[in-house]
Amino acid sequence: MASSSEDTSAAAAQGGNNDLIISDVLPKTRGINIFASLTRQFESVEARLNDRSQNVTVLAPRNSAIQDLPRKPWENPDDYERFGEMQAYEGDEGQDRAKHNLERFVTAHVVTQSPWKEGEEAETLGGDKLKWRKDGDKIYIEPSGIQVGSIAEQVSNGEVWVLDGVINYTS
């Protein structure tokens, strides 16, 4: 068995499917179809998931984690404070705000490298820095402490990790 710092690279080398890419498996991965559909709304994200030359680690929140959020991923409390409940997402400017918020949510969940070693700081498409750590047989994304439910897919351009929560995307 690989050491914990080599878990993802060893698994990818042994079990990865070299013909498939992230965009092939993401929509078919059980329990994350809400997040998968959101990735297709942004050309830059979709292009990265289709790129065979640049690996990524997708940190896909379970459907239940997205549904349990206190607000929709496109909502930002600052927008309500600034523009009011009725105007925050009305009209073209409101739609642009919602789209920007949703893109921030999606890009916070795509790490720009794979394999991604334990303790190694990696950047998301949104510019945030994340690490992961192992505690017993569980994996946690830091700094938020979100548990990884499973590493669902390993393909030629990366991996899909299914999260039991969502990465903080509002900072």
PDB file of C-alpha atoms in Angstrom:
ATOM      1  CA  MET A   1       0.000   0.000   0.000  1.00  0.00           C
ATOM      2  CA  ALA A   2       1.226   3.514  -0.775  1.00  0.00           C
ATOM      3  CA  SER A   3       2.178   5.893   2.013  1.00  0.00           C
ATOM      4  CA  SER A   4      -0.412   8.522   2.848  1.00  0.00           C
ATOM      5  CA  SER A   5       1.470  11.229   0.955  1.00  0.00           C
ATOM      6  CA  GLU A   6       1.428   9.076  -2.155  1.00  0.00           C
ATOM      7  CA  ASP A   7      -2.120   7.741  -1.902  1.00  0.00           C
ATOM      8  CA  THR A   8      -3.617   9.703  -4.743  1.00  0.00           C
ATOM      9  CA  SER A   9      -0.698   9.380  -7.162  1.00  0.00           C
ATOM     10  CA  ALA A  10      -0.336   5.638  -6.541  1.00  0.00           C
ATOM     11  CA  ALA A  11      -4.058   5.069  -6.931  1.00  0.00           C
ATOM     12  CA  ALA A  12      -4.110   7.058 -10.143  1.00  0.00           C
ATOM     13  CA  ALA A  13      -1.159   5.114 -11.525  1.00  0.00           C
ATOM     14  CA  GLN A  14      -2.716   1.752 -10.634  1.00  0.00           C
ATOM     15  CA  GLY A  15      -6.413   2.284 -11.203  1.00  0.00           C
ATOM     16  CA  GLY A  16      -6.771   5.351 -13.359  1.00  0.00           C
ATOM     17  CA  ASN A  17      -8.533   5.069 -16.673  1.00  0.00           C
ATOM     18  CA  ASN A  18      -6.222   6.635 -19.253  1.00  0.00           C
ATOM     19  CA  ASP A  19      -8.910   6.969 -21.920  1.00  0.00           C
ATOM     20  CA  LEU A  20     -11.416   8.958 -19.888  1.00  0.00           C
ATOM     21  CA  ILE A  21     -11.112  12.538 -18.649  1.00  0.00           C
ATOM     22  CA  ILE A  22     -12.801  14.412 -15.802  1.00  0.00           C
ATOM     23  CA  SER A  23     -15.556  15.816 -18.015  1.00  0.00           C
ATOM     24  CA  ASP A  24     -16.470  12.247 -19.061  1.00  0.00           C
ATOM     25  CA  VAL A  25     -16.956  10.913 -15.534  1.00  0.00           C
ATOM     26  CA  LEU A  26     -18.101  13.942 -13.527  1.00  0.00           C
ATOM     27  CA  PRO A  27     -21.731  13.910 -14.732  1.00  0.00           C
ATOM     28  CA  LYS A  28     -21.937  10.140 -14.192  1.00  0.00           C
ATOM     29  CA  THR A  29     -20.534  10.109 -10.666  1.00  0.00           C
ATOM     30  CA  ARG A  30     -23.256   9.181  -8.226  1.00  0.00           C
ATOM     31  CA  GLY A  31     -24.528  11.798  -5.805  1.00  0.00           C
ATOM     32  CA  ILE A  32     -22.791  14.883  -7.241  1.00  0.00           C
ATOM     33  CA  ASN A  33     -24.907  15.716 -10.289  1.00  0.00           C
ATOM     34  CA  ILE A  34     -25.847  19.177  -8.941  1.00  0.00           C
ATOM     35  CA  PHE A  35     -22.192  20.216  -8.812  1.00  0.00           C
ATOM     36  CA  ALA A  36     -21.450  18.495 -12.128  1.00  0.00           C
ATOM     37  CA  SER A  37     -24.172  20.518 -13.841  1.00  0.00           C
ATOM     38  CA  LEU A  38     -22.811  23.762 -12.353  1.00  0.00           C
ATOM     39  CA  THR A  39     -19.356  23.124 -13.850  1.00  0.00           C
ATOM     40  CA  ARG A  40     -20.841  23.138 -17.340  1.00  0.00           C
ATOM     41  CA  GLN A  41     -22.106  26.705 -16.921  1.00  0.00           C
ATOM     42  CA  PHE A  42     -18.613  28.220 -17.079  1.00  0.00           C
ATOM     43  CA  GLU A  43     -16.513  27.911 -20.210  1.00  0.00           C
ATOM     44  CA  SER A  44     -13.194  28.309 -18.364  1.00  0.00           C
ATOM     45  CA  VAL A  45     -14.049  25.503 -15.921  1.00  0.00           C
ATOM     46  CA  GLU A  46     -15.437  23.230 -18.607  1.00  0.00           C
ATOM     47  CA  ALA A  47     -12.332  23.810 -20.751  1.00  0.00           C
ATOM     48  CA  ARG A  48     -10.062  22.866 -17.843  1.00  0.00           C
ATOM     49  CA  LEU A  49     -12.027  19.671 -17.131  1.00  0.00           C
ATOM     50  CA  ASN A  50     -11.751  18.766 -20.844  1.00  0.00           C
ATOM     51  CA  ASP A  51      -8.001  19.521 -21.031  1.00  0.00           C
ATOM     52  CA  ARG A  52      -5.968  16.311 -21.241  1.00  0.00           C
ATOM     53  CA  SER A  53      -2.716  18.241 -20.696  1.00  0.00           C
ATOM     54  CA  GLN A  54      -3.586  19.888 -17.345  1.00  0.00           C
ATOM     55  CA  ASN A  55      -4.561  17.702 -14.407  1.00  0.00           C
ATOM     56  CA  VAL A  56      -7.078  18.758 -11.767  1.00  0.00           C
ATOM     57  CA  THR A  57      -8.582  17.410  -8.569  1.00  0.00           C
ATOM     58  CA  VAL A  58     -12.308  18.139  -8.482  1.00  0.00           C
ATOM     59  CA  LEU A  59     -13.644  18.479  -4.932  1.00  0.00           C
ATOM     60  CA  ALA A  60     -17.284  17.799  -5.730  1.00  0.00           C
ATOM     61  CA  PRO A  61     -19.745  18.384  -2.881  1.00  0.00           C
ATOM     62  CA  ARG A  62     -22.479  15.786  -2.491  1.00  0.00           C
ATOM     63  CA  ASN A  63     -25.926  16.908  -3.621  1.00  0.00           C
ATOM     64  CA  SER A  64     -27.030  16.877   0.028  1.00  0.00           C
ATOM     65  CA  ALA A  65     -24.186  19.241   1.021  1.00  0.00           C
ATOM     66  CA  ILE A  66     -25.286  21.780  -1.598  1.00  0.00           C
ATOM     67  CA  GLN A  67     -28.948  21.377  -0.659  1.00  0.00           C
ATOM     68  CA  ASP A  68     -28.100  21.898   3.033  1.00  0.00           C
ATOM     69  CA  LEU A  69     -26.398  25.253   2.444  1.00  0.00           C
ATOM     70  CA  PRO A  70     -28.087  28.160   4.261  1.00  0.00           C
ATOM     71  CA  ARG A  71     -28.420  29.915   0.887  1.00  0.00           C
ATOM     72  CA  LYS A  72     -28.076  29.031  -2.786  1.00  0.00           C
ATOM     73  CA  PRO A  73     -24.508  29.003  -4.180  1.00  0.00           C
ATOM     74  CA  TRP A  74     -25.282  32.083  -6.305  1.00  0.00           C
ATOM     75  CA  GLU A  75     -26.471  34.098  -3.306  1.00  0.00           C
ATOM     76  CA  ASN A  76     -24.157  36.327  -1.278  1.00  0.00           C
ATOM     77  CA  PRO A  77     -25.345  38.019   1.938  1.00  0.00           C
ATOM     78  CA  ASP A  78     -23.352  41.119   0.952  1.00  0.00           C
ATOM     79  CA  ASP A  79     -25.479  41.460  -2.188  1.00  0.00           C
ATOM     80  CA  TYR A  80     -28.671  41.432  -0.121  1.00  0.00           C
ATOM     81  CA  GLU A  81     -27.191  43.983   2.262  1.00  0.00           C
ATOM     82  CA  ARG A  82     -26.067  46.252  -0.558  1.00  0.00           C
ATOM     83  CA  PHE A  83     -29.046  45.944  -2.925  1.00  0.00           C
ATOM     84  CA  GLY A  84     -31.895  44.594  -0.800  1.00  0.00           C
ATOM     85  CA  GLU A  85     -33.777  41.291  -0.998  1.00  0.00           C
ATOM     86  CA  MET A  86     -35.847  42.300  -4.023  1.00  0.00           C
ATOM     87  CA  GLN A  87     -33.100  43.882  -6.135  1.00  0.00           C
ATOM     88  CA  ALA A  88     -30.003  41.777  -5.395  1.00  0.00           C
ATOM     89  CA  TYR A  89     -30.448  39.464  -8.393  1.00  0.00           C
ATOM     90  CA  GLU A  90     -32.931  41.359 -10.554  1.00  0.00           C
ATOM     91  CA  GLY A  91     -32.104  42.629 -14.029  1.00  0.00           C
ATOM     92  CA  ASP A  92     -28.879  42.220 -15.968  1.00  0.00           C
ATOM     93  CA  GLU A  93     -26.647  43.492 -13.158  1.00  0.00           C
ATOM     94  CA  GLY A  94     -28.308  41.173 -10.658  1.00  0.00           C
ATOM     95  CA  GLN A  95     -27.902  38.220 -12.998  1.00  0.00           C
ATOM     96  CA  ASP A  96     -24.227  39.120 -13.438  1.00  0.00           C
ATOM     97  CA  ARG A  97     -23.783  39.152  -9.641  1.00  0.00           C
ATOM     98  CA  ALA A  98     -25.457  35.755  -9.339  1.00  0.00           C
ATOM     99  CA  LYS A  99     -23.292  34.313 -12.117  1.00  0.00           C
ATOM    100  CA  HIS A 100     -20.128  35.691 -10.507  1.00  0.00           C
ATOM    101  CA  ASN A 101     -21.102  34.182  -7.129  1.00  0.00           C
ATOM    102  CA  LEU A 102     -21.852  30.817  -8.717  1.00  0.00           C
ATOM    103  CA  GLU A 103     -18.554  30.827 -10.597  1.00  0.00           C
ATOM    104  CA  ARG A 104     -16.743  31.582  -7.334  1.00  0.00           C
ATOM    105  CA  PHE A 105     -18.494  28.558  -5.772  1.00  0.00           C
ATOM    106  CA  VAL A 106     -17.497  26.240  -8.630  1.00  0.00           C
ATOM    107  CA  THR A 107     -13.888  27.427  -8.959  1.00  0.00           C
ATOM    108  CA  ALA A 108     -13.356  27.047  -5.182  1.00  0.00           C
ATOM    109  CA  HIS A 109     -13.900  23.306  -5.706  1.00  0.00           C
ATOM    110  CA  VAL A 110     -11.402  22.677  -8.542  1.00  0.00           C
ATOM    111  CA  VAL A 111      -7.767  22.207  -7.501  1.00  0.00           C
ATOM    112  CA  THR A 112      -5.293  22.932 -10.285  1.00  0.00           C
ATOM    113  CA  GLN A 113      -3.215  19.792  -9.819  1.00  0.00           C
ATOM    114  CA  SER A 114      -3.373  16.031  -9.611  1.00  0.00           C
ATOM    115  CA  PRO A 115      -1.792  14.062  -8.106  1.00  0.00           C
ATOM    116  CA  TRP A 116      -2.108  16.149  -4.952  1.00  0.00           C
ATOM    117  CA  LYS A 117       0.038  14.949  -2.064  1.00  0.00           C
ATOM    118  CA  GLU A 118      -0.928  15.071   1.595  1.00  0.00           C
ATOM    119  CA  GLY A 119       0.091  18.336   3.260  1.00  0.00           C
ATOM    120  CA  GLU A 120       0.938  19.956  -0.071  1.00  0.00           C
ATOM    121  CA  GLU A 121      -0.626  23.382  -0.560  1.00  0.00           C
ATOM    122  CA  ALA A 122      -2.500  23.568  -3.852  1.00  0.00           C
ATOM    123  CA  GLU A 123      -4.370  26.388  -5.530  1.00  0.00           C
ATOM    124  CA  THR A 124      -7.944  26.246  -6.746  1.00  0.00           C
ATOM    125  CA  LEU A 125      -9.145  27.796  -9.991  1.00  0.00           C
ATOM    126  CA  GLY A 126     -10.616  30.506  -7.751  1.00  0.00           C
ATOM    127  CA  GLY A 127      -7.178  31.314  -6.305  1.00  0.00           C
ATOM    128  CA  ASP A 128      -7.711  29.831  -2.832  1.00  0.00           C
ATOM    129  CA  LYS A 129      -5.034  27.669  -1.193  1.00  0.00           C
ATOM    130  CA  LEU A 130      -6.015  24.260   0.189  1.00  0.00           C
ATOM    131  CA  LYS A 131      -4.278  21.245   1.728  1.00  0.00           C
ATOM    132  CA  TRP A 132      -5.505  17.833   2.705  1.00  0.00           C
ATOM    133  CA  ARG A 133      -4.625  15.631   5.634  1.00  0.00           C
ATOM    134  CA  LYS A 134      -5.317  12.086   6.637  1.00  0.00           C
ATOM    135  CA  ASP A 135      -6.602  11.180  10.093  1.00  0.00           C
ATOM    136  CA  GLY A 136      -6.854   7.414  10.406  1.00  0.00           C
ATOM    137  CA  ASP A 137      -8.751   6.281   7.325  1.00  0.00           C
ATOM    138  CA  LYS A 138     -10.438   9.654   6.764  1.00  0.00           C
ATOM    139  CA  ILE A 139      -9.257  12.516   4.544  1.00  0.00           C
ATOM    140  CA  TYR A 140      -9.985  16.160   5.385  1.00  0.00           C
ATOM    141  CA  ILE A 141      -9.629  19.277   3.244  1.00  0.00           C
ATOM    142  CA  GLU A 142      -7.994  22.161   5.125  1.00  0.00           C
ATOM    143  CA  PRO A 143      -8.383  24.844   6.259  1.00  0.00           C
ATOM    144  CA  SER A 144     -12.124  24.100   6.449  1.00  0.00           C
ATOM    145  CA  GLY A 145     -11.931  20.534   7.788  1.00  0.00           C
ATOM    146  CA  ILE A 146     -14.393  19.187   5.198  1.00  0.00           C
ATOM    147  CA  GLN A 147     -14.372  15.389   5.089  1.00  0.00           C
ATOM    148  CA  VAL A 148     -13.768  13.602   1.800  1.00  0.00           C
ATOM    149  CA  GLY A 149     -16.422  10.905   1.488  1.00  0.00           C
ATOM    150  CA  SER A 150     -14.591   9.081  -1.279  1.00  0.00           C
ATOM    151  CA  ILE A 151     -12.188   9.373  -4.166  1.00  0.00           C
ATOM    152  CA  ALA A 152     -14.772   8.423  -6.744  1.00  0.00           C
ATOM    153  CA  GLU A 153     -12.874   8.606 -10.037  1.00  0.00           C
ATOM    154  CA  GLN A 154      -9.278   8.521 -11.239  1.00  0.00           C
ATOM    155  CA  VAL A 155      -8.837   9.331 -14.912  1.00  0.00           C
ATOM    156  CA  SER A 156      -6.126  10.541 -17.269  1.00  0.00           C
ATOM    157  CA  ASN A 157      -6.401  14.232 -16.320  1.00  0.00           C
ATOM    158  CA  GLY A 158      -7.118  13.951 -12.613  1.00  0.00           C
ATOM    159  CA  GLU A 159      -9.442  12.792  -9.886  1.00  0.00           C
ATOM    160  CA  VAL A 160     -12.936  13.397  -8.535  1.00  0.00           C
ATOM    161  CA  TRP A 161     -13.150  13.557  -4.752  1.00  0.00           C
ATOM    162  CA  VAL A 162     -16.666  13.527  -3.284  1.00  0.00           C
ATOM    163  CA  LEU A 163     -16.990  15.905  -0.317  1.00  0.00           C
ATOM    164  CA  ASP A 164     -19.397  15.662   2.590  1.00  0.00           C
ATOM    165  CA  GLY A 165     -19.520  19.487   2.736  1.00  0.00           C
ATOM    166  CA  VAL A 166     -18.598  22.541   0.686  1.00  0.00           C
ATOM    167  CA  ILE A 167     -15.382  24.540   0.555  1.00  0.00           C
ATOM    168  CA  ASN A 168     -15.700  28.096   1.882  1.00  0.00           C
ATOM    169  CA  TYR A 169     -16.283  30.071  -1.295  1.00  0.00           C
ATOM    170  CA  THR A 170     -17.304  33.451   0.117  1.00  0.00           C
ATOM    171  CA  SER A 171     -13.925  34.688   1.319  1.00  0.00           C
TER     172      SER A 171
END
